[in-house]
Amino acid sequence: MNVKKAMGKLTDWQTAAMMMAEDIPEGDRVLAHWVNIMQDFKQNLPLLAKLGSDALKKDKVLAHWVNMMQDFKQNLPLLAKLGSDALKHRHWKQLYVGMGKDPNEIGWSMSVGDLIDMDLPKHSQLINQIYTAATSEFSLEQSLGKLRRMWEEKEFKLAKYIRELPVRREKKRTGSPVARLQAAKSKSRTRIVTEETYILIGTDELRYQLEDTEVTLQAMLASPHIADLRSQAEVWRVTLQQVDDIIHLWTECQTKWLFLSKSFADINLVLQLPDEAAMFSEVDKKYKSFMQDVVEDPKMLSVLSKRRGQKGWRELQGEALRQLLKWCIEEQEKIIKKLDSKLMATRNEFPRLHFLSNSEIVELLSLSRDPRTMTSFVKKCFHGIRALNFALPADVNHTTTALDLDLHAEVLQATAIKGESGEVVDLVRRVEANTQTTQWLQAVEQTMRNTVGTALQACLEARLEKNPMPVQTWLRLFPSQCAVLAETVLWARDVGAALRASDRQRLMDLKGRMSSNLEERLGTLRELYREQSIRKTHITLSNLVSQAVHQRDVISMLLEAKALTDNCFDWQKVMKYSMDIKPVTKFNVAKLKESHKVEDTGDPETTRRSLDVEQGFEFGPCVVNQLNWSLPYDYEYLGPVNRLILTPLTDRCLLSLSGSVQSFACGAVMGPEGVGKSETVAELARALGRNFITYNCTHMTGISALTQHLVGGIQSGAWVCLDDANHLPTGVMSVLSHHLDHLRNAYRILAASSNSQYTIRSAPTIRRRRRTVASLASFPPEDDLQTVYTGQHRRHSIFGTDQKELSTALSALSLDLQDFAKSQHLSSTFSYEPRTLGLVTFNGSLMKANTNFSPFLTLNTRDQSFQTIPETLRSAYRPVTLIVPDRKLLVQSILLCGGFQGHRLLAGKLETFLRLLEKQLLSVETPAVSLHSVKVGNKG
C-alpha cells in the first residue's frame, strides 16, 4: 500500500479520535483503549513512514495493526455522529427500527463496542440521513429557544414626558411692581402646572425586530425538519402578531394624544371647546392609567392576555387593552375632527395660515395677549417682515421703559415694520392689540399694504418736486421697494410720452440723462462702500443701477427700431409700470390757523397767496402693463432684497409667465438644475408685488398638502410655486392636473362674467360736485384738477391732516369751500382693497377667488422623472424653458451693481476661471457652476 496516503488517512482518524477523547464517558474501557492506541500510533507514525510497504510485508504484527486501523476508519466518523447531542429518543428509535433491531430487547444503554458490533458501515446511509435531520431540528430548536428568551426578556422603551397644564388663577390686585410684572408675563393670567408621565419610544426599531422575527418563524415553519417544534413556532408567531397589533394601536393613540394634549394646554381653547375638552379629559385619564401599568411592568409580553392569578396578570391586557386603545383612538378622532373644523375656520379667517401646519396654528391660537409673542408668526406669514416695533397707546400716561411695556403688554400697538438689512418703515396707522389673533393679522396685512402704497405715492411726490432732495437722503427716507418702483414708474412715463410724440431726439436726451444718472449713482455707491454705510442703501442703489442698465438697453433697442411709436412690439413687450398722476391744489392749514380769517378781496391771486396754495399730486393705483394686458400691483412689502439680473433670456421668460398669469393658466418653468427657475418666478412675483410661496415637492408629497397650499393661494391671492414638481408620484400629478384645469376654467368664467357688459352697465355711477376751488389755482388748467388740504406737520400732501386743525381752518373759509370739503375725503392716504372675482368651488368647499392667485411649477428636464409626467398634467400648464444663461453677462452686471471699476475686464477673468473650474469638475455628477454659485462667489 502507499504509506504516505495511509499516513494522511491515519492522521485524519487520529484527529477525529482526539475530538472524541473529551467526551469519553467514565468506565468505557473500549473507547479509552482505542484512544490509547491512536496516541501510541501517533508516536510510531514517523517510523512507519521510514519502513515503507516492504516492512509491512515482513512484520506481521505491524500489518495486523494497520489492518485494524483500517477497520476502525469506517466506524469512527459514524461513532462521532451517533455521539451528537442532536440525536433524541425518537431518532434512536428510528435508527433501531432501520437496522432491524427491537429497541426493547437491546435496551437504551449500550457501549461503543456494542455499536461497533452492529456493523455500522453497513447502515451508514441510514445513520447519515437520521443525523442530518436531527442536526437541522436541533438548529431550529436552538434558534427558537434564543428567540423565546429574547422576547421574554424584552422590555418597552419609555421616556419621561413633562406636560405643562395651564390653570387659570384668580385676578388679584396688588401694588407691587414685581408681582404686576410677573402677572403681565404670564399667559392669559394663568399658572403653569407640570405633570410627569411616560411615552413609548423606539417603536421603529421594535417593529423592525418584529418583522425580522416574523420572517424567521415563517422560514422555520416552511422547513421540512420542523417536526415537533411546529406547534411552538405557531404559538410564537401568533403571540408576536398580537404584540405588533397592540403596538400599532398604541403608537396611533399616543400620536393623537400628544397632539391633543398640546392643543388643550391652552385654557382659552378649553373654554372655546368645553365638550371636546371633557372628552379628552376622559381619554387622558384612561391613557395615563394604562401607561402607569406599563411603567410598573415594562415587559413586552405583559400586554398579552394572562389568566387571573397568573404572574403578571392585570386588567388591561390582551383583548381588553386592544378595545381600550381603539376606544381612545375613536374618541380622539372625534375631537380632532372638531379641532380640524376650528383650525380650518381659523385658516379661512386669515387665508395665509393655510401655508402653516396644524401644530403651528395651535401654537398661534395658544399665544398670550401680548402681540410681541406673535412676531414669529408674522415672519412666517409675511416673508418680507423680520420684526415689528411696538409702543404704548398715546392715551396711556406712562413712560416707555421695558417695565411699562411688560405691564401693559396687552395694549401694545405695532408702530413700524422691520425688513432685511435693518430697514424700518413706520406704519401709516398703528395696529391695535386684539385678542383675536386672526383679526390682528388681518390688520397687520391691511396696514402693511396701505403703508407700501402710501410710501410709494410719497416717494413719487418727492421725485416730482421742483427742488428734489439729495439722492442719499431720498434713499434713506423711503423704503427700498418704493424707491426702485417709483423710478420705474417715472421712466415708463417719460419714455411713453416720447414714443407717443415720435420724438427721437427726446428719447436720445432721455438716454443721455439716464447714462449720467447711472454714473452718478455708481459714484455714490462706491462712496457708500468706502464709508461702510448701512446695507439697505447698498442694496437699493445696486437695484437702481441694475434697473437703469436694463432701461438704457431698452431705449437703445427702441432707437434702433424703424417705427418709433408706442404701439411698436419692442415697447409693448417691455414690462411697464403706470400710475395716474394728476396735479392737485393744496393749501397750508397751519398758516390758515394762524390768521383764522381769509378776506375775500375778489382777486383770485390774492386769495391764493393768503391761503398759501401749493401744487400737489393725486395718484391712482399702480398697474403693470405688458402687451395687451395689465395687472394690478399688489403692494406686498418685500424689503430690501437683491433683484434678479435682467437679461434677454429672462425678459422672454417673464413675458411668457406674465401671459400665463393673465390667462389664469399654470406657468411651468422647465430647464436643468441651477439655471434659476424658481428665482425667475420669484422675480416676477416681486415685480408685481405679490406674496410668493414655494413648496418643495418630493416622492413622499401627498395631494392633501398640495391642495391646502392651493386653497391658501386662492383665498389670499398668493402665488404658489411647486418646486421640482416632476418628483411627485404619478397619481398625485394626475390629481394635480385635474385641480389646475378646474381652477383655470373657473377663473376664466368668473373673469368673463365680471367683464361682461351687463356687469359694467349695472355698476353705480358716482356724480361729484363741481370743484370751485380750481379757480384759485394759477398753474396751467388740467382736465381733472383736485384739491388736497395738508397740514404743516406732514411733509407730503398724501399723508392727510389733523382733524382739529382742519375744522378750525374750514370755519374761516367761504361756503363754497365748506361744501367742497364735505363732499371730498380730507386725506389722500392710500387704501388697499382686495380684488376678488367671485366664488369658486374647490376641494368640496365654496371660497372667495382672489384675482391675484396664480399657480406655478418648476420642472427639472435632466431628471429621469421628467419623462414620466402624465399627459394630463402637461396639458394643464403653460411651459417655458430656461437654458444655461450667459454667465459672462451676469458676472458683468453683478460686478457693475457692486460698484467695481473695470467690470468688463474682471468679468472676463472670472468667466475664464469658472470655465476652467468646470473642466476640472468633469468627474463630478453635477459639474455645472450654477447661477447661485456665481452670485455667492462674486459676493465673496
JSON list of N, CA and C in Angstrom, two decimals, residues 269-313:
[
{"chain": "A", "resi": 269, "resn": "LEU", "atom": "N", "xyz": [-58.50, 77.64, 24.51]},
{"chain": "A", "resi": 269, "resn": "LEU", "atom": "CA", "xyz": [-59.10, 76.63, 23.64]},
{"chain": "A", "resi": 269, "resn": "LEU", "atom": "C", "xyz": [-60.02, 75.71, 24.43]},
{"chain": "A", "resi": 270, "resn": "VAL", "atom": "N", "xyz": [-59.68, 75.45, 25.67]},
{"chain": "A", "resi": 270, "resn": "VAL", "atom": "CA", "xyz": [-60.56, 74.63, 26.52]},
{"chain": "A", "resi": 270, "resn": "VAL", "atom": "C", "xyz": [-61.90, 75.34, 26.73]},
{"chain": "A", "resi": 271, "resn": "LEU", "atom": "N", "xyz": [-61.84, 76.65, 26.91]},
{"chain": "A", "resi": 271, "resn": "LEU", "atom": "CA", "xyz": [-63.08, 77.40, 27.09]},
{"chain": "A", "resi": 271, "resn": "LEU", "atom": "C", "xyz": [-63.89, 77.48, 25.81]},
{"chain": "A", "resi": 272, "resn": "GLN", "atom": "N", "xyz": [-63.21, 77.48, 24.65]},
{"chain": "A", "resi": 272, "resn": "GLN", "atom": "CA", "xyz": [-63.94, 77.53, 23.38]},
{"chain": "A", "resi": 272, "resn": "GLN", "atom": "C", "xyz": [-64.57, 76.20, 23.03]},
{"chain": "A", "resi": 273, "resn": "LEU", "atom": "N", "xyz": [-63.92, 75.08, 23.40]},
{"chain": "A", "resi": 273, "resn": "LEU", "atom": "CA", "xyz": [-64.43, 73.74, 23.09]},
{"chain": "A", "resi": 273, "resn": "LEU", "atom": "C", "xyz": [-64.60, 72.96, 24.39]},
{"chain": "A", "resi": 274, "resn": "PRO", "atom": "N", "xyz": [-65.57, 73.29, 25.22]},
{"chain": "A", "resi": 274, "resn": "PRO", "atom": "CA", "xyz": [-65.69, 72.61, 26.51]},
{"chain": "A", "resi": 274, "resn": "PRO", "atom": "C", "xyz": [-66.07, 71.15, 26.39]},
{"chain": "A", "resi": 275, "resn": "ASP", "atom": "N", "xyz": [-66.96, 70.80, 25.45]},
{"chain": "A", "resi": 275, "resn": "ASP", "atom": "CA", "xyz": [-67.37, 69.40, 25.30]},
{"chain": "A", "resi": 275, "resn": "ASP", "atom": "C", "xyz": [-66.19, 68.53, 24.86]},
{"chain": "A", "resi": 276, "resn": "GLU", "atom": "N", "xyz": [-65.44, 69.02, 23.88]},
{"chain": "A", "resi": 276, "resn": "GLU", "atom": "CA", "xyz": [-64.29, 68.27, 23.41]},
{"chain": "A", "resi": 276, "resn": "GLU", "atom": "C", "xyz": [-63.21, 68.17, 24.49]},
{"chain": "A", "resi": 277, "resn": "ALA", "atom": "N", "xyz": [-63.07, 69.22, 25.28]},
{"chain": "A", "resi": 277, "resn": "ALA", "atom": "CA", "xyz": [-62.10, 69.18, 26.38]},
{"chain": "A", "resi": 277, "resn": "ALA", "atom": "C", "xyz": [-62.49, 68.13, 27.41]},
{"chain": "A", "resi": 278, "resn": "ALA", "atom": "N", "xyz": [-63.79, 67.99, 27.68]},
{"chain": "A", "resi": 278, "resn": "ALA", "atom": "CA", "xyz": [-64.24, 66.96, 28.62]},
{"chain": "A", "resi": 278, "resn": "ALA", "atom": "C", "xyz": [-64.00, 65.56, 28.06]},
{"chain": "A", "resi": 279, "resn": "MET", "atom": "N", "xyz": [-64.23, 65.39, 26.75]},
{"chain": "A", "resi": 279, "resn": "MET", "atom": "CA", "xyz": [-63.95, 64.10, 26.12]},
{"chain": "A", "resi": 279, "resn": "MET", "atom": "C", "xyz": [-62.47, 63.75, 26.22]},
{"chain": "A", "resi": 280, "resn": "PHE", "atom": "N", "xyz": [-61.62, 64.71, 25.94]},
{"chain": "A", "resi": 280, "resn": "PHE", "atom": "CA", "xyz": [-60.19, 64.43, 26.01]},
{"chain": "A", "resi": 280, "resn": "PHE", "atom": "C", "xyz": [-59.74, 64.18, 27.45]},
{"chain": "A", "resi": 281, "resn": "SER", "atom": "N", "xyz": [-60.36, 64.82, 28.40]},
{"chain": "A", "resi": 281, "resn": "SER", "atom": "CA", "xyz": [-60.01, 64.59, 29.80]},
{"chain": "A", "resi": 281, "resn": "SER", "atom": "C", "xyz": [-60.26, 63.13, 30.18]},
{"chain": "A", "resi": 282, "resn": "GLU", "atom": "N", "xyz": [-61.36, 62.54, 29.69]},
{"chain": "A", "resi": 282, "resn": "GLU", "atom": "CA", "xyz": [-61.65, 61.14, 29.97]},
{"chain": "A", "resi": 282, "resn": "GLU", "atom": "C", "xyz": [-60.64, 60.23, 29.29]},
{"chain": "A", "resi": 283, "resn": "VAL", "atom": "N", "xyz": [-60.31, 60.55, 28.03]},
{"chain": "A", "resi": 283, "resn": "VAL", "atom": "CA", "xyz": [-59.30, 59.76, 27.32]},
{"chain": "A", "resi": 283, "resn": "VAL", "atom": "C", "xyz": [-57.95, 59.88, 28.01]},
{"chain": "A", "resi": 284, "resn": "ASP", "atom": "N", "xyz": [-57.61, 61.08, 28.42]},
{"chain": "A", "resi": 284, "resn": "ASP", "atom": "CA", "xyz": [-56.33, 61.30, 29.08]},
{"chain": "A", "resi": 284, "resn": "ASP", "atom": "C", "xyz": [-56.23, 60.51, 30.38]},
{"chain": "A", "resi": 285, "resn": "LYS", "atom": "N", "xyz": [-57.31, 60.44, 31.10]},
{"chain": "A", "resi": 285, "resn": "LYS", "atom": "CA", "xyz": [-57.31, 59.71, 32.37]},
{"chain": "A", "resi": 285, "resn": "LYS", "atom": "C", "xyz": [-57.05, 58.23, 32.15]},
{"chain": "A", "resi": 286, "resn": "LYS", "atom": "N", "xyz": [-57.73, 57.62, 31.19]},
{"chain": "A", "resi": 286, "resn": "LYS", "atom": "CA", "xyz": [-57.54, 56.20, 30.93]},
{"chain": "A", "resi": 286, "resn": "LYS", "atom": "C", "xyz": [-56.18, 55.90, 30.32]},
{"chain": "A", "resi": 287, "resn": "TYR", "atom": "N", "xyz": [-55.72, 56.78, 29.46]},
{"chain": "A", "resi": 287, "resn": "TYR", "atom": "CA", "xyz": [-54.43, 56.55, 28.84]},
{"chain": "A", "resi": 287, "resn": "TYR", "atom": "C", "xyz": [-53.31, 56.62, 29.87]},
{"chain": "A", "resi": 288, "resn": "LYS", "atom": "N", "xyz": [-53.37, 57.57, 30.77]},
{"chain": "A", "resi": 288, "resn": "LYS", "atom": "CA", "xyz": [-52.35, 57.67, 31.82]},
{"chain": "A", "resi": 288, "resn": "LYS", "atom": "C", "xyz": [-52.41, 56.47, 32.76]},
{"chain": "A", "resi": 289, "resn": "SER", "atom": "N", "xyz": [-53.60, 55.95, 33.01]},
{"chain": "A", "resi": 289, "resn": "SER", "atom": "CA", "xyz": [-53.72, 54.75, 33.85]},
{"chain": "A", "resi": 289, "resn": "SER", "atom": "C", "xyz": [-53.04, 53.56, 33.18]},
{"chain": "A", "resi": 290, "resn": "PHE", "atom": "N", "xyz": [-53.24, 53.40, 31.90]},
{"chain": "A", "resi": 290, "resn": "PHE", "atom": "CA", "xyz": [-52.58, 52.32, 31.16]},
{"chain": "A", "resi": 290, "resn": "PHE", "atom": "C", "xyz": [-51.06, 52.50, 31.18]},
{"chain": "A", "resi": 291, "resn": "MET", "atom": "N", "xyz": [-50.58, 53.73, 30.99]},
{"chain": "A", "resi": 291, "resn": "MET", "atom": "CA", "xyz": [-49.14, 53.98, 30.99]},
{"chain": "A", "resi": 291, "resn": "MET", "atom": "C", "xyz": [-48.54, 53.70, 32.36]},
{"chain": "A", "resi": 292, "resn": "GLN", "atom": "N", "xyz": [-49.28, 53.94, 33.42]},
{"chain": "A", "resi": 292, "resn": "GLN", "atom": "CA", "xyz": [-48.78, 53.64, 34.75]},
{"chain": "A", "resi": 292, "resn": "GLN", "atom": "C", "xyz": [-48.58, 52.13, 34.94]},
{"chain": "A", "resi": 293, "resn": "ASP", "atom": "N", "xyz": [-49.50, 51.33, 34.41]},
{"chain": "A", "resi": 293, "resn": "ASP", "atom": "CA", "xyz": [-49.34, 49.88, 34.46]},
{"chain": "A", "resi": 293, "resn": "ASP", "atom": "C", "xyz": [-48.11, 49.43, 33.69]},
{"chain": "A", "resi": 294, "resn": "VAL", "atom": "N", "xyz": [-47.86, 50.06, 32.54]},
{"chain": "A", "resi": 294, "resn": "VAL", "atom": "CA", "xyz": [-46.69, 49.69, 31.74]},
{"chain": "A", "resi": 294, "resn": "VAL", "atom": "C", "xyz": [-45.41, 50.06, 32.47]},
{"chain": "A", "resi": 295, "resn": "VAL", "atom": "N", "xyz": [-45.40, 51.20, 33.15]},
{"chain": "A", "resi": 295, "resn": "VAL", "atom": "CA", "xyz": [-44.21, 51.61, 33.89]},
{"chain": "A", "resi": 295, "resn": "VAL", "atom": "C", "xyz": [-43.90, 50.60, 35.00]},
{"chain": "A", "resi": 296, "resn": "GLU", "atom": "N", "xyz": [-44.93, 50.09, 35.67]},
{"chain": "A", "resi": 296, "resn": "GLU", "atom": "CA", "xyz": [-44.71, 49.12, 36.74]},
{"chain": "A", "resi": 296, "resn": "GLU", "atom": "C", "xyz": [-44.24, 47.77, 36.21]},
{"chain": "A", "resi": 297, "resn": "ASP", "atom": "N", "xyz": [-44.70, 47.37, 35.03]},
{"chain": "A", "resi": 297, "resn": "ASP", "atom": "CA", "xyz": [-44.28, 46.11, 34.43]},
{"chain": "A", "resi": 297, "resn": "ASP", "atom": "C", "xyz": [-44.00, 46.37, 32.94]},
{"chain": "A", "resi": 298, "resn": "PRO", "atom": "N", "xyz": [-42.77, 46.76, 32.59]},
{"chain": "A", "resi": 298, "resn": "PRO", "atom": "CA", "xyz": [-42.47, 47.13, 31.19]},
{"chain": "A", "resi": 298, "resn": "PRO", "atom": "C", "xyz": [-42.17, 45.95, 30.28]},
{"chain": "A", "resi": 299, "resn": "LYS", "atom": "N", "xyz": [-42.34, 44.69, 30.77]},
{"chain": "A", "resi": 299, "resn": "LYS", "atom": "CA", "xyz": [-42.09, 43.56, 29.90]},
{"chain": "A", "resi": 299, "resn": "LYS", "atom": "C", "xyz": [-43.03, 43.61, 28.70]},
{"chain": "A", "resi": 300, "resn": "MET", "atom": "N", "xyz": [-42.49, 43.26, 27.54]},
{"chain": "A", "resi": 300, "resn": "MET", "atom": "CA", "xyz": [-43.29, 43.38, 26.33]},
{"chain": "A", "resi": 300, "resn": "MET", "atom": "C", "xyz": [-44.44, 42.38, 26.30]},
{"chain": "A", "resi": 301, "resn": "LEU", "atom": "N", "xyz": [-44.21, 41.19, 26.79]},
{"chain": "A", "resi": 301, "resn": "LEU", "atom": "CA", "xyz": [-45.27, 40.19, 26.76]},
{"chain": "A", "resi": 301, "resn": "LEU", "atom": "C", "xyz": [-46.32, 40.42, 27.84]},
{"chain": "A", "resi": 302, "resn": "SER", "atom": "N", "xyz": [-46.12, 41.45, 28.68]},
{"chain": "A", "resi": 302, "resn": "SER", "atom": "CA", "xyz": [-47.12, 41.72, 29.71]},
{"chain": "A", "resi": 302, "resn": "SER", "atom": "C", "xyz": [-48.39, 42.33, 29.14]},
{"chain": "A", "resi": 303, "resn": "VAL", "atom": "N", "xyz": [-48.37, 42.77, 27.86]},
{"chain": "A", "resi": 303, "resn": "VAL", "atom": "CA", "xyz": [-49.58, 43.33, 27.26]},
{"chain": "A", "resi": 303, "resn": "VAL", "atom": "C", "xyz": [-50.50, 42.24, 26.73]},
{"chain": "A", "resi": 304, "resn": "LEU", "atom": "N", "xyz": [-50.05, 40.97, 26.75]},
{"chain": "A", "resi": 304, "resn": "LEU", "atom": "CA", "xyz": [-50.87, 39.87, 26.27]},
{"chain": "A", "resi": 304, "resn": "LEU", "atom": "C", "xyz": [-51.71, 39.31, 27.40]},
{"chain": "A", "resi": 305, "resn": "SER", "atom": "N", "xyz": [-52.72, 38.58, 27.01]},
{"chain": "A", "resi": 305, "resn": "SER", "atom": "CA", "xyz": [-53.67, 38.04, 27.99]},
{"chain": "A", "resi": 305, "resn": "SER", "atom": "C", "xyz": [-53.01, 36.99, 28.87]},
{"chain": "A", "resi": 306, "resn": "LYS", "atom": "N", "xyz": [-53.36, 37.05, 30.14]},
{"chain": "A", "resi": 306, "resn": "LYS", "atom": "CA", "xyz": [-52.93, 36.05, 31.12]},
{"chain": "A", "resi": 306, "resn": "LYS", "atom": "C", "xyz": [-54.12, 35.67, 31.98]},
{"chain": "A", "resi": 307, "resn": "ARG", "atom": "N", "xyz": [-54.06, 34.47, 32.52]},
{"chain": "A", "resi": 307, "resn": "ARG", "atom": "CA", "xyz": [-55.14, 34.02, 33.38]},
{"chain": "A", "resi": 307, "resn": "ARG", "atom": "C", "xyz": [-55.06, 34.73, 34.72]},
{"chain": "A", "resi": 308, "resn": "ARG", "atom": "N", "xyz": [-56.23, 34.96, 35.30]},
{"chain": "A", "resi": 308, "resn": "ARG", "atom": "CA", "xyz": [-56.28, 35.60, 36.62]},
{"chain": "A", "resi": 308, "resn": "ARG", "atom": "C", "xyz": [-55.54, 34.73, 37.63]},
{"chain": "A", "resi": 309, "resn": "GLY", "atom": "N", "xyz": [-54.69, 35.32, 38.38]},
{"chain": "A", "resi": 309, "resn": "GLY", "atom": "CA", "xyz": [-53.86, 34.59, 39.33]},
{"chain": "A", "resi": 309, "resn": "GLY", "atom": "C", "xyz": [-52.49, 34.25, 38.78]},
{"chain": "A", "resi": 310, "resn": "GLN", "atom": "N", "xyz": [-52.33, 34.28, 37.46]},
{"chain": "A", "resi": 310, "resn": "GLN", "atom": "CA", "xyz": [-51.03, 34.02, 36.86]},
{"chain": "A", "resi": 310, "resn": "GLN", "atom": "C", "xyz": [-50.11, 35.21, 37.07]},
{"chain": "A", "resi": 311, "resn": "LYS", "atom": "N", "xyz": [-48.82, 34.95, 37.14]},
{"chain": "A", "resi": 311, "resn": "LYS", "atom": "CA", "xyz": [-47.86, 36.02, 37.37]},
{"chain": "A", "resi": 311, "resn": "LYS", "atom": "C", "xyz": [-47.90, 37.03, 36.22]},
{"chain": "A", "resi": 312, "resn": "GLY", "atom": "N", "xyz": [-47.99, 38.33, 36.55]},
{"chain": "A", "resi": 312, "resn": "GLY", "atom": "CA", "xyz": [-48.04, 39.39, 35.55]},
{"chain": "A", "resi": 312, "resn": "GLY", "atom": "C", "xyz": [-49.44, 39.72, 35.08]},
{"chain": "A", "resi": 313, "resn": "TRP", "atom": "N", "xyz": [-50.48, 39.16, 35.74]},
{"chain": "A", "resi": 313, "resn": "TRP", "atom": "CA", "xyz": [-51.85, 39.46, 35.29]},
{"chain": "A", "resi": 313, "resn": "TRP", "atom": "C", "xyz": [-52.25, 40.86, 35.74]}
]
